[in-house]
Amino acid sequence: MEQDSDIKDEIVQLVKFGLGGQLNDFRMYVSRLIRKYRVGDASFSKALESLLQSSDVPDMTPIRELGHASRRTGEAPILPVGQRSDVEKPFLPERIVKQVEGLLEERENASVLALNGLSPTSTAIFTGPPGVGKTMTARWIASQLGMPMYRLDLAETIGRHLGESGNNIKAAFSKVRVTPGILFLDEIDAIAKTRSDDSDIGEMKRVVTVLLQELDDRNPASLILAATNNMSLIDPAVWRRFELRIDYPMPDEKQIMNALESDFSASDSLGGVSAPWIEALGIVMKGAPFSEVRSVAMRIRKRCVLRRCPAEDAITEYIRENTEGLTHAQRISLAVALVETGAVTQRLASEMTGVSRQTIRRRTEKTNSKG
């Protein structure tokens, strides 16, 4: 009878969270039930865990809507990313991979460190231009550690009422203070500006102070991650609160090729794309961030499916569309590079770039004679 009463109480609590739209509390309570029934009823616990991990509801809530909701309810505009086990490992330079793996090793062996009077890293900041994999890394870390992740866009917290920002930060940290999790502070430079900046108003400087206090009072069992595109703006005191700093460069040609190869190999409908054609597309994508590379690969795959055409045709069309803004010298260099991949004939390179076949032939012969 006592067990029946407990189950009824649990159902009532879940209904309250559900009807109240308290998604974060709902998921946390389900996580608690998973742990509770793991020993007594393993199959039930596993079924709950499977439902929780497969749920895509948190990812469907736009950050902007959450921000508006915060102004109505007083809650922080936090995007619950959820707890997923199927997050793809991002393409990163070996140096960054080793840093991330070192962080994971510490977190996974926290008990071993504790026996020796040590603590695992609990704060890390990612720096670099947009689209290079900072958010993807945070999601992947969460998936590897099996921890729920919450994303707070700090640029979004600065609304018409600046006084809300401090409360939003406090509410965000409270999410992972009671129950261990990962808090991802995106665009931290939006509020963590140096307090010596004379252009900032007093309220913003007080917000920085709130952030410093919350970082000092954090739950060490949780992991605080942050990302910035403008590291020069961040207050030195904020920098000192982060134990690990990982700098993300723009992807090099090899990383772009690897990302394209992975995306195209994931599509059975394309029947495989030859390496020379991937190389040709990679030449055009040189200097692009990962987000753009993955977006282009997805558009080409969709085009192939909808038009029922080979990947080579879709890649050719994409290259042709994206050479219009190049200078004549740039188009000549591109045409020669495409021919040298072995995938593109001089005639096709001419059609793609608008460079005459005679010019391409002359430049190619000149390049070969130097080699």
Short mmCIF file of C-alpha atoms in Angstrom, two decimals:
data_model
loop_
_atom_site.label_atom_id
_atom_site.label_comp_id
_atom_site.label_asym_id
_atom_site.label_seq_id
_atom_site.Cartn_x
_atom_site.Cartn_y
_atom_site.Cartn_z
CA MET A 1 0.00 0.00 0.00
CA GLU A 2 2.86 2.36 0.81
CA GLN A 3 4.37 1.68 -2.61
CA ASP A 4 1.03 2.43 -4.30
CA SER A 5 0.87 5.73 -2.41
CA ASP A 6 4.37 6.65 -3.59
CA ILE A 7 3.44 5.90 -7.19
CA LYS A 8 0.33 8.06 -6.91
CA ASP A 9 2.39 10.92 -5.50
CA GLU A 10 4.84 10.57 -8.38
CA ILE A 11 2.04 10.66 -10.94
CA VAL A 12 0.53 13.76 -9.31
CA GLN A 13 3.90 15.52 -9.36
CA LEU A 14 4.47 14.68 -13.04
CA VAL A 15 0.99 15.94 -13.94
CA LYS A 16 1.67 19.21 -12.09
CA PHE A 17 4.90 19.75 -13.99
CA GLY A 18 3.28 18.80 -17.29
CA LEU A 19 0.20 21.01 -16.97
CA GLY A 20 2.31 23.86 -15.67
CA GLY A 21 4.59 23.71 -18.70
CA GLN A 22 7.61 23.20 -16.41
CA LEU A 23 9.57 21.11 -18.89
CA ASN A 24 12.91 21.35 -17.10
CA ASP A 25 11.40 20.22 -13.78
CA PHE A 26 9.46 17.48 -15.58
CA ARG A 27 12.63 16.05 -17.15
CA MET A 28 14.58 16.28 -13.90
CA TYR A 29 11.81 14.45 -12.05
CA VAL A 30 11.76 11.71 -14.69
CA SER A 31 15.55 11.42 -14.31
CA ARG A 32 15.04 10.96 -10.57
CA LEU A 33 12.51 8.18 -11.22
CA ILE A 34 14.94 6.47 -13.59
CA ARG A 35 17.54 6.32 -10.83
CA LYS A 36 14.97 5.24 -8.25
CA TYR A 37 13.67 2.26 -10.26
CA ARG A 38 17.01 1.21 -11.76
CA VAL A 39 17.50 -1.50 -9.10
CA GLY A 40 13.94 -2.59 -8.34
CA ASP A 41 12.51 -2.47 -11.86
CA ALA A 42 15.31 -2.26 -14.42
CA SER A 43 13.06 -2.69 -17.49
CA PHE A 44 10.76 0.16 -16.38
CA SER A 45 13.77 2.37 -15.64
CA LYS A 46 15.27 1.61 -19.03
CA ALA A 47 11.98 2.39 -20.79
CA LEU A 48 11.77 5.77 -19.05
CA GLU A 49 15.39 6.55 -19.92
CA SER A 50 14.81 5.66 -23.57
CA LEU A 51 11.81 8.00 -23.74
CA LEU A 52 13.74 10.80 -22.08
CA GLN A 53 16.74 10.51 -24.37
CA SER A 54 14.71 10.21 -27.57
CA SER A 55 12.56 13.24 -26.80
CA ASP A 56 13.20 16.10 -29.21
CA VAL A 57 10.79 18.51 -27.51
CA PRO A 58 13.49 20.67 -25.83
CA ASP A 59 15.24 21.28 -29.14
CA MET A 60 12.03 22.63 -30.69
CA THR A 61 11.71 25.63 -28.36
CA PRO A 62 13.18 28.77 -29.91
CA ILE A 63 15.46 30.77 -27.64
CA ARG A 64 13.65 33.98 -28.51
CA GLU A 65 10.33 32.57 -27.28
CA LEU A 66 11.97 31.50 -24.05
CA GLY A 67 13.36 35.00 -23.68
CA HIS A 68 9.88 36.50 -24.04
CA ALA A 69 8.56 33.94 -21.57
CA SER A 70 11.16 35.04 -19.04
CA ARG A 71 9.82 38.57 -19.14
CA ARG A 72 6.33 37.26 -18.43
CA THR A 73 7.20 34.71 -15.73
CA GLY A 74 10.50 35.91 -14.30
CA GLU A 75 12.29 32.70 -15.29
CA ALA A 76 15.61 32.72 -17.14
CA PRO A 77 15.51 32.32 -20.95
CA ILE A 78 17.21 28.94 -20.79
CA LEU A 79 17.05 26.48 -23.66
CA PRO A 80 17.02 22.91 -22.27
CA VAL A 81 19.07 21.01 -24.84
CA GLY A 82 18.22 17.74 -23.14
CA GLN A 83 20.22 14.60 -22.57
CA ARG A 84 21.03 12.83 -25.84
CA SER A 85 23.28 9.86 -26.53
CA ASP A 86 23.28 10.15 -30.34
CA VAL A 87 25.17 13.44 -30.74
CA GLU A 88 27.73 13.28 -33.52
CA LYS A 89 31.34 13.95 -32.57
CA PRO A 90 32.36 17.28 -34.16
CA PHE A 91 35.25 17.58 -36.61
CA LEU A 92 38.03 19.27 -34.67
CA PRO A 93 41.80 19.73 -34.88
CA GLU A 94 43.78 17.08 -33.00
CA ARG A 95 44.93 19.68 -30.47
CA ILE A 96 41.34 20.49 -29.50
CA VAL A 97 40.33 16.81 -29.48
CA LYS A 98 43.04 16.10 -26.90
CA GLN A 99 41.91 19.01 -24.73
CA VAL A 100 38.28 17.85 -24.81
CA GLU A 101 39.25 14.24 -24.13
CA GLY A 102 41.33 15.41 -21.18
CA LEU A 103 38.30 17.24 -19.79
CA LEU A 104 36.13 14.14 -20.22
CA GLU A 105 38.76 11.94 -18.56
CA GLU A 106 38.81 14.19 -15.51
CA ARG A 107 35.03 14.29 -15.22
CA GLU A 108 34.67 10.53 -15.65
CA ASN A 109 37.29 9.87 -12.97
CA ALA A 110 36.20 12.48 -10.44
CA SER A 111 36.16 9.93 -7.61
CA VAL A 112 39.77 8.93 -8.28
CA LEU A 113 40.83 12.56 -8.22
CA ALA A 114 38.88 13.15 -4.98
CA LEU A 115 40.78 10.35 -3.22
CA ASN A 116 43.94 12.27 -4.00
CA GLY A 117 42.62 15.66 -2.91
CA LEU A 118 41.96 16.87 -6.46
CA SER A 119 38.88 18.06 -8.33
CA PRO A 120 37.97 17.71 -12.01
CA THR A 121 37.70 20.76 -14.23
CA SER A 122 34.31 22.38 -13.69
CA THR A 123 34.62 25.45 -15.95
CA ALA A 124 35.82 25.80 -19.54
CA ILE A 125 35.54 28.51 -22.16
CA PHE A 126 35.59 28.08 -25.94
CA THR A 127 36.84 30.92 -28.13
CA GLY A 128 36.69 31.35 -31.89
CA PRO A 129 34.64 32.69 -34.80
CA PRO A 130 31.03 31.60 -35.37
CA GLY A 131 30.34 28.20 -36.87
CA VAL A 132 33.60 26.44 -35.92
CA GLY A 133 32.10 23.85 -33.57
CA LYS A 134 31.88 25.44 -30.12
CA THR A 135 28.22 24.62 -29.51
CA MET A 136 28.60 21.19 -31.14
CA THR A 137 31.46 20.44 -28.75
CA ALA A 138 29.34 21.39 -25.74
CA ARG A 139 26.53 19.10 -26.91
CA TRP A 140 28.97 16.26 -27.51
CA ILE A 141 30.52 16.66 -24.05
CA ALA A 142 27.03 16.48 -22.52
CA SER A 143 26.25 13.31 -24.48
CA GLN A 144 29.52 11.66 -23.43
CA LEU A 145 29.01 12.48 -19.76
CA GLY A 146 25.31 11.58 -19.84
CA MET A 147 24.38 14.91 -18.22
CA PRO A 148 21.44 17.20 -19.01
CA MET A 149 22.53 20.40 -20.75
CA TYR A 150 21.03 23.87 -20.62
CA ARG A 151 21.97 26.66 -23.01
CA LEU A 152 21.67 30.28 -21.95
CA ASP A 153 22.17 32.80 -24.74
CA LEU A 154 23.55 35.75 -22.83
CA ALA A 155 22.93 38.14 -25.72
CA GLU A 156 19.26 37.21 -25.39
CA THR A 157 19.17 38.03 -21.68
CA ILE A 158 19.91 41.67 -22.39
CA GLY A 159 16.46 42.96 -23.25
CA ARG A 160 14.79 46.28 -22.84
CA HIS A 161 14.93 45.82 -19.07
CA LEU A 162 18.61 45.34 -18.31
CA GLY A 163 17.81 44.69 -14.65
CA GLU A 164 16.51 41.24 -15.63
CA SER A 165 19.96 40.06 -16.73
CA GLY A 166 21.32 39.46 -13.23
CA ASN A 167 18.23 37.49 -12.20
CA ASN A 168 18.40 35.44 -15.40
CA ILE A 169 22.00 34.47 -14.68
CA LYS A 170 21.14 33.49 -11.10
CA ALA A 171 18.21 31.39 -12.29
CA ALA A 172 20.38 29.67 -14.90
CA PHE A 173 23.03 28.68 -12.38
CA SER A 174 20.34 27.45 -9.99
CA LYS A 175 19.35 24.88 -12.64
CA VAL A 176 22.64 23.05 -12.20
CA ARG A 177 23.25 23.88 -8.57
CA VAL A 178 20.64 21.50 -7.16
CA THR A 179 20.94 18.77 -9.79
CA PRO A 180 24.32 18.29 -11.56
CA GLY A 181 24.22 19.23 -15.21
CA ILE A 182 25.95 21.28 -17.89
CA LEU A 183 25.25 24.99 -18.29
CA PHE A 184 26.39 26.42 -21.63
CA LEU A 185 26.78 30.20 -21.54
CA ASP A 186 26.66 31.21 -25.18
CA GLU A 187 27.96 34.61 -26.30
CA ILE A 188 29.34 35.33 -22.85
CA ASP A 189 31.04 38.46 -24.20
CA ALA A 190 27.59 40.07 -24.42
CA ILE A 191 27.58 40.68 -20.66
CA ALA A 192 31.08 39.80 -19.41
CA LYS A 193 32.63 42.96 -20.84
CA THR A 194 35.56 44.47 -19.00
CA ARG A 195 34.46 46.70 -16.15
CA SER A 196 36.98 49.31 -17.26
CA ASP A 197 34.92 49.93 -20.41
CA ASP A 198 33.74 53.54 -19.98
CA SER A 199 30.99 53.04 -22.57
CA ASP A 200 29.21 50.53 -20.34
CA ILE A 201 26.50 51.67 -17.96
CA GLY A 202 26.62 50.86 -14.26
CA GLU A 203 23.95 48.17 -14.44
CA MET A 204 26.02 46.13 -16.92
CA LYS A 205 28.99 46.24 -14.59
CA ARG A 206 26.78 44.95 -11.79
CA VAL A 207 25.72 42.08 -14.06
CA VAL A 208 29.37 41.13 -14.49
CA THR A 209 29.68 41.07 -10.70
CA VAL A 210 26.67 38.75 -10.49
CA LEU A 211 28.27 36.42 -13.05
CA LEU A 212 31.51 36.32 -11.05
CA GLN A 213 29.63 35.49 -7.85
CA GLU A 214 27.67 32.71 -9.53
CA LEU A 215 30.85 31.22 -11.00
CA ASP A 216 32.45 31.28 -7.54
CA ASP A 217 29.39 29.65 -5.93
CA ARG A 218 28.88 27.01 -8.64
CA ASN A 219 28.22 23.36 -7.92
CA PRO A 220 31.56 21.60 -8.67
CA ALA A 221 29.61 18.49 -9.67
CA SER A 222 28.21 20.48 -12.59
CA LEU A 223 30.14 21.71 -15.60
CA ILE A 224 29.98 25.34 -16.72
CA LEU A 225 30.90 25.88 -20.37
CA ALA A 226 31.05 29.23 -22.14
CA ALA A 227 31.61 30.43 -25.68
CA THR A 228 32.73 33.74 -27.13
CA ASN A 229 33.46 35.20 -30.56
CA ASN A 230 35.13 38.29 -29.07
CA MET A 231 37.53 37.26 -26.33
CA SER A 232 39.14 40.71 -26.18
CA LEU A 233 35.92 42.13 -24.69
CA ILE A 234 35.81 39.81 -21.69
CA ASP A 235 36.68 41.08 -18.23
CA PRO A 236 39.99 39.59 -16.96
CA ALA A 237 38.27 38.54 -13.74
CA VAL A 238 35.84 36.43 -15.77
CA TRP A 239 38.74 34.81 -17.65
CA ARG A 240 40.30 33.76 -14.33
CA ARG A 241 37.15 31.86 -13.33
CA PHE A 242 37.58 29.43 -16.24
CA GLU A 243 40.05 26.64 -15.60
CA LEU A 244 40.32 25.55 -19.22
CA ARG A 245 40.44 27.64 -22.39
CA ILE A 246 40.08 26.07 -25.83
CA ASP A 247 40.75 28.22 -28.89
CA TYR A 248 38.93 27.18 -32.09
CA PRO A 249 40.51 28.14 -35.43
CA MET A 250 38.71 28.17 -38.76
CA PRO A 251 38.77 24.65 -40.27
CA ASP A 252 41.61 23.87 -42.63
CA GLU A 253 41.22 22.17 -46.03
CA LYS A 254 41.67 18.66 -44.62
CA GLN A 255 38.98 19.17 -41.98
CA ILE A 256 36.58 20.57 -44.57
CA MET A 257 37.19 17.53 -46.79
CA ASN A 258 36.60 15.17 -43.83
CA ALA A 259 33.34 16.91 -42.97
CA LEU A 260 32.10 16.74 -46.57
CA GLU A 261 33.13 13.10 -46.90
CA SER A 262 31.27 12.24 -43.70
CA ASP A 263 28.11 14.06 -44.76
CA PHE A 264 28.00 12.55 -48.23
CA SER A 265 28.80 9.02 -46.99
CA ALA A 266 25.83 9.31 -44.61
CA SER A 267 23.48 9.47 -47.59
CA ASP A 268 22.69 6.07 -49.09
CA SER A 269 20.62 7.73 -51.83
CA LEU A 270 23.71 9.37 -53.35
CA GLY A 271 25.46 6.07 -53.89
CA GLY A 272 28.79 7.57 -52.82
CA VAL A 273 30.61 10.66 -54.04
CA SER A 274 34.11 10.21 -55.45
CA ALA A 275 37.06 11.80 -53.65
CA PRO A 276 37.95 14.12 -56.56
CA TRP A 277 34.47 15.66 -56.52
CA ILE A 278 34.63 16.13 -52.75
CA GLU A 279 38.01 17.77 -53.24
CA ALA A 280 36.54 20.04 -55.91
CA LEU A 281 33.74 21.15 -53.58
CA GLY A 282 36.26 21.57 -50.76
CA ILE A 283 38.27 24.00 -52.89
CA VAL A 284 35.21 26.21 -53.28
CA MET A 285 34.44 25.93 -49.55
CA LYS A 286 37.96 26.97 -48.50
CA GLY A 287 37.83 29.40 -45.58
CA ALA A 288 34.23 28.53 -44.64
CA PRO A 289 33.23 27.59 -41.07
CA PHE A 290 31.95 24.09 -40.31
CA SER A 291 28.37 25.29 -40.04
CA GLU A 292 28.43 26.54 -43.63
CA VAL A 293 30.20 23.40 -44.89
CA ARG A 294 27.57 21.14 -43.32
CA SER A 295 24.76 23.37 -44.59
CA VAL A 296 26.06 23.25 -48.18
CA ALA A 297 26.46 19.46 -48.05
CA MET A 298 22.87 19.14 -46.82
CA ARG A 299 21.53 21.39 -49.61
CA ILE A 300 23.36 19.36 -52.24
CA ARG A 301 21.99 16.10 -50.82
CA LYS A 302 18.45 17.49 -50.88
CA ARG A 303 18.91 18.71 -54.44
CA CYS A 304 20.03 15.24 -55.51
CA VAL A 305 16.98 13.62 -53.94
CA LEU A 306 14.42 16.09 -55.26
CA ARG A 307 15.83 16.31 -58.79
CA ARG A 308 16.98 12.69 -58.92
CA CYS A 309 20.35 13.76 -60.23
CA PRO A 310 23.89 12.52 -59.49
CA ALA A 311 25.84 14.32 -56.76
CA GLU A 312 28.35 15.43 -59.38
CA ASP A 313 25.63 17.42 -61.19
CA ALA A 314 24.47 19.09 -57.98
CA ILE A 315 28.05 19.94 -56.98
CA THR A 316 28.70 21.37 -60.45
CA GLU A 317 25.61 23.57 -60.17
CA TYR A 318 26.62 24.77 -56.70
CA ILE A 319 30.13 25.70 -57.86
CA ARG A 320 28.73 27.54 -60.87
CA GLU A 321 26.34 29.51 -58.63
CA ASN A 322 29.11 30.53 -56.26
CA THR A 323 31.71 31.83 -58.69
CA GLU A 324 29.76 34.87 -59.80
CA GLY A 325 31.08 37.05 -56.98
CA LEU A 326 34.74 36.17 -57.60
CA THR A 327 37.23 38.37 -59.41
CA HIS A 328 38.59 37.19 -62.75
CA ALA A 329 41.92 36.22 -61.15
CA GLN A 330 40.12 34.21 -58.46
CA ARG A 331 38.02 32.39 -61.06
CA ILE A 332 41.17 31.48 -63.02
CA SER A 333 42.80 30.05 -59.88
CA LEU A 334 39.63 28.13 -59.07
CA ALA A 335 39.32 26.72 -62.60
CA VAL A 336 42.93 25.47 -62.58
CA ALA A 337 42.48 23.94 -59.11
CA LEU A 338 39.30 22.15 -60.21
CA VAL A 339 41.04 20.67 -63.25
CA GLU A 340 43.93 19.49 -61.10
CA THR A 341 41.57 17.43 -58.91
CA GLY A 342 41.02 15.13 -61.88
CA ALA A 343 37.26 15.30 -61.46
CA VAL A 344 36.67 18.27 -63.74
CA THR A 345 37.63 18.59 -67.40
CA GLN A 346 38.91 21.88 -68.80
CA ARG A 347 35.65 22.27 -70.68
CA LEU A 348 33.53 21.77 -67.54
CA ALA A 349 35.80 24.04 -65.50
CA SER A 350 35.30 26.71 -68.16
CA GLU A 351 31.51 26.33 -67.95
CA MET A 352 31.60 26.48 -64.15
CA THR A 353 33.80 29.54 -63.80
CA GLY A 354 33.36 31.47 -67.03
CA VAL A 355 37.11 31.30 -67.73
CA SER A 356 38.06 30.45 -71.31
CA ARG A 357 39.42 26.97 -72.01
CA GLN A 358 42.47 28.55 -73.63
CA THR A 359 43.32 30.41 -70.40
CA ILE A 360 42.78 27.29 -68.30
CA ARG A 361 44.94 25.21 -70.66
CA ARG A 362 47.74 27.78 -70.63
CA ARG A 363 47.72 28.11 -66.82
CA THR A 364 47.55 24.34 -66.33
CA GLU A 365 50.47 23.75 -68.67
CA LYS A 366 52.45 26.45 -66.89
CA THR A 367 51.74 24.82 -63.52
CA ASN A 368 52.75 21.37 -64.83
CA SER A 369 55.99 22.71 -66.31
CA LYS A 370 56.97 24.14 -62.92
CA GLY A 371 56.29 20.78 -61.28
#
